[in-house]
Amino acid sequence: MSEPIQAGVEKSNNVTVTDVFWQTYKRIVAEQVIPYQWKALNDALPDTVPSHAIENFRIAAGEAEGEFFGAVFQDSDVAKWLETVAYSLRSFPDAELEKTADDVIALLGRAQAEDGYLNTYYMLVEPDYRWSNLRDNHELYCAGHLIEAAVAYYQTTGKRAFLDVMEKNVQLIQQVFGNEDNKLQGYPGHPELELALLRLYDVTGKQEHLDLAVYFIEQRGQQPHYFDIEKEKRQTLNRPKTWNDEHTNFGLGYAYMQAHKPVREQEEAVGHVVRAMYLYTAMADLAQRTEDKQLQKICDKLWEDVTRRKLYITAGLGSAVNGEAFTNAYDLPNDSMYCETCASIGLVFWAKKMLELSPDRKYADVLERAIYNGTISGMDLDGKRFFYVNPLEVNMYQAGRKDQEHVKQERQKWYACACCPPNLARMIASIEDYAYTTTGDTLYTHLYMAGSVKANIGKVPVKLTQTHQYPWDGKITITVETEGVFNLAFRIPEWSREAAASVNDEAIYVNDLQNGYLVLNRAWKAGDQIELLFPMPVERVYSNPKAGMNQGQVALQRGPVVYCLEETDNGANLAGIRLPRQAAFQTIYDRDFLNGVVTLEAEALRITGTENLYQTDVPKTTPRTIRAIPYFAWGNRGLGEMRIWVHEGVE
Amino acid sequence: MSEPIQAGVEKSNNVTVTDVFWQTYKRIVAEQVIPYQWKALNDALPDTVPSHAIENFRIAAGEAEGEFFGAVFQDSDVAKWLETVAYSLRSFPDAELEKTADDVIALLGRAQAEDGYLNTYYMLVEPDYRWSNLRDNHELYCAGHLIEAAVAYYQTTGKRAFLDVMEKNVQLIQQVFGNEDNKLQGYPGHPELELALLRLYDVTGKQEHLDLAVYFIEQRGQQPHYFDIEKEKRQTLNRPKTWNDEHTNFGLGYAYMQAHKPVREQEEAVGHVVRAMYLYTAMADLAQRTEDKQLQKICDKLWEDVTRRKLYITAGLGSAVNGEAFTNAYDLPNDSMYCETCASIGLVFWAKKMLELSPDRKYADVLERAIYNGTISGMDLDGKRFFYVNPLEVNMYQAGRKDQEHVKQERQKWYACACCPPNLARMIASIEDYAYTTTGDTLYTHLYMAGSVKANIGKVPVKLTQTHQYPWDGKITITVETEGVFNLAFRIPEWSREAAASVNDEAIYVNDLQNGYLVLNRAWKAGDQIELLFPMPVERVYSNPKAGMNQGQVALQRGPVVYCLEETDNGANLAGIRLPRQAAFQTIYDRDFLNGVVTLEAEALRITGTENLYQTDVPKTTPRTIRAIPYFAWGNRGLGEMRIWVHEGVE
C-alpha cells in the first residue's frame, strides 16, 4: 500500500511556502478572514445575517439562555473555522488565536452529551428526534466537519482534546449505524463524514474508523432504500416539514445526493455538486487505502465525466441553481450557472485524492485550474467579501432577473448559508498540502509553489526548494537540498506545449513523460539545480462544439490563469467585442494592480451600437484596445459586466 | 373619429381568402382543430388530461351531477372554441356545427344565474365568494372571452342569444364594479375583459359598454391598490390559499399583471406577457376610439420597448418561465425562454389595433412576422399537436433538465392549461381580419393574402382582389374590381429592400412611401391591375450586439419567413455548424414537403468532433451542405435538435 507523505502528524510542517502569490492569500486568511469569520460566528459583524453558531454551543453547554438559531448545519461553520485556524497556525503561529481555538474546543467538549452526541440543532430543537432525518438535516455532515477540524488541530498542535471529543462522538455514531440488525442502516444525505473518518483513521490508525467509513460509503444507495424507510418512519413521528419535503430533492430523486444507486454502480456525475465532490473524494481515498482497483475505476469514470463534459474552464462546477447540481453533458451556461465556490474546492479535495491514488497530470492540471481560478474567485483581494456563486459572465440583461437572484453581481459580506467563505479559507490555509505526493520511490511535484518540501522517499529523507514567480512566469528553479538516489517527478502542465528542462544547466529531453510527469532519477547531490521552463504565451482556448454556448468564442489563458474582460476596462456590452484571430497580445506585469497580476492587451474590434434589434446589414465595427485581467480578480473594482468567452471576429 | 371597416356586422364577409397558405391552415382548423377541441371540451379524447369544461356548465345548469374540475379559467376554453366556430363558419358554413354551437350557447344561458352571473368555478366551488379574488382567479377574464365569442357569433350568424346572455352578464359586472362608493374598485388580474367590452361596444353601440372598458383600463394600478385591499379583505374571509399566494406574483410584484402603476404611467413592457398583450390591445383600441393622443403615445412607447428590445426574431415574447414574463431589454435566451404561443397571438391582436390607430408599416411588419413564425409554430401541420412554449433552439444539453421542463421537445396533444391551442385556432380562423384597414379616404393593405376585400372608402364601395403565392413568392397582383376615386395604400415590407411596383404595366416610383406604404391615388377603373414585386433573397439577419446570446450568429429569413436548422436534415450538434459569410443559398420550393414550403440549401462547414472539452488548437472543419426549413414547420418530423441562430464561420 502506498504511503503518502501527508499521512501522519509530520504533515503539519513538511511544506513551507515562500510563494508570493500564495503567501499573500495565506496572509489574508490569517490576518483578515480568520478574525472576520470569528466575529461572524460570534454575531459581532454589523449589517450581516447573524450566525449564532458559537452561541448555539453555549446554549447546548448550558452556559447561555436562548434558542437555537441558524441552519441545521450551523455547527459546521465553527468546524471549518477551527480547521482553518489549525492550518494557519502552521504558517503563522499565534498564541492568542490558539488560545481562542482551545477555548472553543473546550466549549464543544462541555456541549457534548454524555453519550458523545454533539449537534446543537438536534440538542436544542429536536432532542427526541436524533437521527430521524439523515436525508435532509446534515447531522452526520456536521460531525464530519468537526472530525476534519479535530484531526487538523491535532496534527498542527499535537493537542488531543478536540480529537478526544470527536472520537467519543464517532463511538456513538458507530453504535447507532451499521449493517447489524440492531443498528440503523443509514448514511448521510450530504456526504462529508466519510472523508472525515478516513482522515481520522490517518491519525488514530484504528481499524474501526476505517470500517465505519467503508460502511457509510458502501451502504449508500443500497436497496431497500434507507431514505424511503426513514421517510415512512418519520411520518409516524409527525415531524414538521423540512426544507426538502415540499419539492423533494429538487425533482432530481436520490441522484440529488448520489444515493440513486450503490456507489460502485455510479458512472456519471449527478446531483448536488458539493455532495458529489465530497463523496468522490472519500471514494478515491478509500480506493487508495484499500488498493481497490474496481473502486478506482469508478472514480476515474466519474472523473472523466466531470472533467470532459461538465467542467467550466474556471474549474467551476454545477450548471443549475436547481439542486445546485450537475445537469447534462456540455450544459455549461455562463450566466445562469451555479459554480459554487465550495464545488470547486471539493474538486481540489478530490483531485488530490486521485493524485494519491495514481499520479497522473490530468488530475493535477484540473487541481491547478481550480486553485488559480474558480476557487479563489470566491473571495475579494482583501478577504472581506465572498461569492457563493461564481458566474463566468455578467451581462446587463441577466442582472436583476427575479429567477436569477442566485447570481450576485458583487461579492457579499456574509451569507446565511455560510459554507463557502470558511471552506475557501481552509483550502487556502492548507494550500501547500496539494503541491506534492510521494510513492515508494518518487517525490512528485504537482504544483509550482515557491518554498520547500521535506519528505521521505522510502527511507531517504529528501528536501527540495522551488524558486520562481509562478503563475506569472514559467521559469522554475528547483534546488535539491539533500543527497541520495531517488526519483523526482515534475508535472509538465498540459497547457505547456513547449516545456524545456535542465539539470545543472544540462538540457533534459522533455518529451518522454510518464503520465505527464518528467521523472528524473539519479544520485542527487545537495545543490543540484533543476530548471523547468514553461513558456506562457497567451492561449486562445476553444470549446468543444457540443457546448453550444461557447461557440465562435475563445477564452484567454496564460499559464494556469484564465482571463476575463471587465466593463471597467473595456466599456459596456462585452458581447459586442470581436477579437480577430490574428490579434497579438501584450502581457504586462503590474505589481501594484490587483495585488500584482499580469494583464493582457490586444487590438480588437467593437461592434458599433445600433437601435435596431435585428438588421440585415453586416454590423459595423470600430477598433478598440481590449484589456483582460485574471478571472479570479474580477469584481474588485466596482459593479459591471464581466465575460470570459470572447467572440472571435468575422468582421 | 376614424371608423375602421371591421366595426359592425359586415365584418363577417368583407374579406374572402383564396390564399393557398392560409386557406390550408383555415381548413385544418375547420376540419381538424374544431372537432378535436370539441372532443377535448367534452372529455372524449383518450390519453389527455380531461377538460370537463362543458360538463362544468352542465353541472352549473343543474343538468348533471358532479363537481367542478379544471382551472379557474376553464370556461374560457369553451369561449375560445365558440369564437373559433364563429369565424370558421364565415369561410366554411356548416349547419351541424352551427347547431352544436347554438346548443352550447343555450346551455350557457341555462347555466347563467338569475342576476346574470356566469362563471362555473365560482358557481360550483365558491358560490359565496364571487369577486373575492380578482387578482388570481380569472373571473372577469372568462367573462371577457365569452363576450368576444358572443360578439363574433353575432357578427357571423346574426343570432342574438349569446349576445343577450353576455349583455346580461355585463350589466351585473357594471353594477358591481366602478368608481362609485357603493361598488368595488376592482379590475381583472388578467386583462381581457377590457378589449372584449370594446368589441361589445362595436356591436351594441351602448355608451355604458365603452364606459365600463374605460373604467377597467384607467382603474388599473391606481392607489390605494385594489389588490392590497382585496387581499386584506380576503384574509377575514379565511379562504384557502390560491396558486398565487405562496410565491406571490413570481416575485415580480404587481408588475406581473401590469398593475404596478396606472396604465398612463407605464412606459416599459413588464410582467406576464399574455396579460400585457391583452392590456395593450385594449389600450390601443381605446386610444383609437376616443382619439386619445396621450394614450396613443403610451401605446407607442410600449410598442417600441417590446419590438426594439424584447422581441424574438420569430415574434416570440417572454424570456422567462418565471411568471411567463418579460425580463430585461435584450434578454433573449433561445433555449430556456417562454415564448408562449398565446403571447405572439396577443401581439397580433395588439398590432392590429395599432394599425387601426395609425397605419404604419412598423406595426404590420411585426404582425406579419408573428403570423408566419411564432404563432403558427404552436401547431403541427396536421392540427393535432400543439406547443405552449416555442423554443428557438433545442439542444441536447438543455433537454431533460428538471428545471427546464416547460420547454417540450415535441408538440403535445393537449394541455391541462389549454389556452394556446384554441387561441391559435381563433387567430387562424379569423386571419383575414388582419389584412386590411381603412381610414376615411384610404384602403390599407397590410398583409398579402390571396383573396378579395370589399370595403367602403368614405361612401365609395371598393373591391380588390389579390393573386400570388405569398409567402413563397413576392410577385403580387392586385386587381381593382370597382370604380372610383380613392387611395389604395400597400405596405412595402421592411424586409423588402428592392421593391418594385406598376399600375397597368406602368412602373411606379416606390421610394416615396408614407409610413412604409405606397399610396396610390387615382380614378380607378374596374380591371386596373397593380403589380408589386418584393424580391425574396435569403437574408442573413444580425442581432443587436446587446443581445449577447446571438452574437457571431445569423438567422436566415426569406420574405417574412424565418428559417431554422433541424437535426434530421443536418445531423446532431447544430451549434457546430459554421456558415461562411460568402456561402450562397439555393431556394427550393417543394409542394409535397411540409405542406408546401421553400427550403434553403448552402455549402457550410461543420466542426469536427473532439473528445476534449477545451482545446487550444483551432477547431477543424469539414464541408457540409446544410438545409434550412421554415421555423413554423419544425418538429413535424420527429424529435431532434433545432436551431435558428447559426454561427458564421471564422474557419
mmCIF file of C-alpha atoms in Angstrom, chain A residues 251-252 307-313 319-320 322 327-333 396-399 401-403 497 539-546 548-549 551-552 573 575-576 578 581 607 610-619 645 647 649-651, chain B residues 251-252 307-313 319-320 322 327-333 396-399 401-403 497 539-546 548-549 551-552 573 575-576 578 581 607 610-619 645 647 649-651:
data_model
loop_
_atom_site.group_PDB
_atom_site.id
_atom_site.type_symbol
_atom_site.label_atom_id
_atom_site.label_comp_id
_atom_site.label_asym_id
_atom_site.label_seq_id
_atom_site.Cartn_x
_atom_site.Cartn_y
_atom_site.Cartn_z
ATOM 1 C CA GLY A 251 -37.095 16.815 -8.739
ATOM 2 C CA LEU A 252 -33.782 15.003 -9.109
ATOM 3 C CA THR A 307 -13.716 16.944 -16.432
ATOM 4 C CA ARG A 308 -14.524 16.100 -20.042
ATOM 5 C CA ARG A 309 -18.180 17.013 -20.092
ATOM 6 C CA LYS A 310 -19.259 19.084 -17.089
ATOM 7 C CA LEU A 311 -16.384 21.336 -16.107
ATOM 8 C CA TYR A 312 -16.236 25.057 -16.695
ATOM 9 C CA ILE A 313 -12.964 26.490 -17.912
ATOM 10 C CA SER A 319 -24.733 24.203 -14.237
ATOM 11 C CA ALA A 320 -28.057 24.775 -12.500
ATOM 12 C CA ASN A 322 -31.971 23.864 -9.179
ATOM 13 C CA THR A 327 -27.153 18.808 -15.347
ATOM 14 C CA ASN A 328 -26.329 17.235 -18.706
ATOM 15 C CA ALA A 329 -23.044 16.793 -20.516
ATOM 16 C CA TYR A 330 -21.912 20.028 -22.212
ATOM 17 C CA ASP A 331 -24.577 22.095 -20.467
ATOM 18 C CA LEU A 332 -22.356 24.955 -19.388
ATOM 19 C CA PRO A 333 -24.327 28.209 -19.395
ATOM 20 C CA MET A 396 -26.811 43.644 -18.271
ATOM 21 C CA TYR A 397 -29.794 41.580 -19.354
ATOM 22 C CA GLN A 398 -29.382 38.799 -16.818
ATOM 23 C CA ALA A 399 -28.833 41.215 -13.936
ATOM 24 C CA ARG A 401 -33.873 38.782 -13.140
ATOM 25 C CA LYS A 402 -36.014 37.597 -10.258
ATOM 26 C CA ASP A 403 -35.354 33.972 -11.120
ATOM 27 C CA ARG A 497 3.263 22.882 -25.118
ATOM 28 C CA GLU A 539 -3.514 30.851 -25.421
ATOM 29 C CA ARG A 540 -6.884 31.028 -27.113
ATOM 30 C CA VAL A 541 -8.963 28.197 -25.794
ATOM 31 C CA TYR A 542 -11.785 26.758 -27.885
ATOM 32 C CA SER A 543 -14.696 24.863 -26.504
ATOM 33 C CA ASN A 544 -15.981 21.514 -27.694
ATOM 34 C CA PRO A 545 -18.611 22.158 -30.405
ATOM 35 C CA LYS A 546 -21.193 20.378 -28.273
ATOM 36 C CA GLY A 548 -23.190 25.428 -27.895
ATOM 37 C CA MET A 549 -22.995 28.491 -25.672
ATOM 38 C CA GLN A 551 -19.188 28.544 -29.990
ATOM 39 C CA GLY A 552 -17.468 31.176 -32.081
ATOM 40 C CA ASN A 573 -21.615 45.371 -23.849
ATOM 41 C CA ALA A 575 -20.612 40.666 -26.107
ATOM 42 C CA GLY A 576 -20.088 43.270 -28.820
ATOM 43 C CA ARG A 578 -14.653 40.889 -31.593
ATOM 44 C CA ARG A 581 -7.859 35.572 -34.742
ATOM 45 C CA ILE A 607 -19.464 46.357 -32.961
ATOM 46 C CA THR A 610 -27.467 50.332 -33.225
ATOM 47 C CA GLU A 611 -31.056 50.971 -32.271
ATOM 48 C CA ASN A 612 -32.332 48.024 -34.257
ATOM 49 C CA LEU A 613 -32.850 44.725 -32.539
ATOM 50 C CA TYR A 614 -32.321 42.916 -35.841
ATOM 51 C CA GLN A 615 -30.695 44.068 -39.051
ATOM 52 C CA THR A 616 -29.625 42.602 -42.364
ATOM 53 C CA ASP A 617 -26.647 44.913 -42.790
ATOM 54 C CA VAL A 618 -23.384 43.398 -41.647
ATOM 55 C CA PRO A 619 -22.631 45.006 -38.284
ATOM 56 C CA TRP A 645 -15.661 33.870 -23.579
ATOM 57 C CA HIS A 647 -16.233 36.388 -29.742
ATOM 58 C CA GLY A 649 -14.086 38.290 -35.293
ATOM 59 C CA VAL A 650 -15.573 37.557 -38.666
ATOM 60 C CA GLU A 651 -15.654 41.290 -39.163
ATOM 61 C CA GLY B 251 -41.510 37.852 -7.167
ATOM 62 C CA LEU B 252 -42.434 40.409 -9.815
ATOM 63 C CA THR B 307 -40.297 45.370 -30.565
ATOM 64 C CA ARG B 308 -36.899 47.022 -30.244
ATOM 65 C CA ARG B 309 -35.705 45.333 -27.083
ATOM 66 C CA LYS B 310 -37.779 42.289 -26.098
ATOM 67 C CA LEU B 311 -38.927 40.570 -29.281
ATOM 68 C CA TYR B 312 -37.548 37.326 -30.593
ATOM 69 C CA ILE B 313 -36.928 37.103 -34.320
ATOM 70 C CA SER B 319 -37.879 35.439 -21.920
ATOM 71 C CA ALA B 320 -38.518 33.623 -18.640
ATOM 72 C CA ASN B 322 -40.823 32.603 -14.093
ATOM 73 C CA THR B 327 -37.437 40.206 -18.288
ATOM 74 C CA ASN B 328 -34.860 42.828 -19.233
ATOM 75 C CA ALA B 329 -34.105 44.532 -22.509
ATOM 76 C CA TYR B 330 -32.067 42.278 -24.833
ATOM 77 C CA ASP B 331 -32.548 39.231 -22.609
ATOM 78 C CA LEU B 332 -33.475 36.780 -25.340
ATOM 79 C CA PRO B 333 -32.223 33.298 -24.425
ATOM 80 C CA MET B 396 -29.138 18.052 -26.336
ATOM 81 C CA TYR B 397 -27.814 19.608 -23.147
ATOM 82 C CA GLN B 398 -30.923 21.531 -22.240
ATOM 83 C CA ALA B 399 -33.212 18.577 -22.919
ATOM 84 C CA ARG B 401 -33.222 19.447 -17.339
ATOM 85 C CA LYS B 402 -35.646 19.223 -14.459
ATOM 86 C CA ASP B 403 -35.835 22.998 -14.190
ATOM 87 C CA ARG B 497 -35.180 46.288 -49.870
ATOM 88 C CA GLU B 539 -31.335 37.406 -45.857
ATOM 89 C CA ARG B 540 -28.830 36.950 -43.063
ATOM 90 C CA VAL B 541 -30.176 38.710 -40.032
ATOM 91 C CA TYR B 542 -27.826 40.009 -37.350
ATOM 92 C CA SER B 543 -28.807 40.684 -33.801
ATOM 93 C CA ASN B 544 -28.128 43.843 -31.848
ATOM 94 C CA PRO B 545 -24.762 43.434 -30.086
ATOM 95 C CA LYS B 546 -26.500 43.873 -26.745
ATOM 96 C CA GLY B 548 -25.179 38.609 -26.272
ATOM 97 C CA MET B 549 -26.608 35.152 -26.922
ATOM 98 C CA GLN B 551 -23.536 37.242 -31.317
ATOM 99 C CA GLY B 552 -21.417 35.799 -34.079
ATOM 100 C CA ASN B 573 -24.839 19.269 -32.758
ATOM 101 C CA ALA B 575 -24.045 24.525 -32.775
ATOM 102 C CA GLY B 576 -21.037 23.020 -34.529
ATOM 103 C CA ARG B 578 -20.380 27.278 -39.460
ATOM 104 C CA ARG B 581 -20.389 34.689 -44.901
ATOM 105 C CA ILE B 607 -16.597 21.499 -36.769
ATOM 106 C CA THR B 610 -13.369 16.063 -30.444
ATOM 107 C CA GLU B 611 -13.209 14.350 -27.088
ATOM 108 C CA ASN B 612 -11.686 17.370 -25.402
ATOM 109 C CA LEU B 613 -13.911 19.816 -23.633
ATOM 110 C CA TYR B 614 -11.362 22.584 -24.224
ATOM 111 C CA GLN B 615 -8.506 22.826 -26.668
ATOM 112 C CA THR B 616 -6.024 25.391 -27.880
ATOM 113 C CA ASP B 617 -5.872 24.067 -31.420
ATOM 114 C CA VAL B 618 -8.123 25.863 -33.845
ATOM 115 C CA PRO B 619 -11.110 23.558 -34.398
ATOM 116 C CA TRP B 645 -29.242 31.261 -34.981
ATOM 117 C CA HIS B 647 -22.736 30.563 -36.314
ATOM 118 C CA GLY B 649 -17.657 30.885 -39.893
ATOM 119 C CA VAL B 650 -14.269 32.193 -38.958
ATOM 120 C CA GLU B 651 -12.918 28.841 -40.045
#
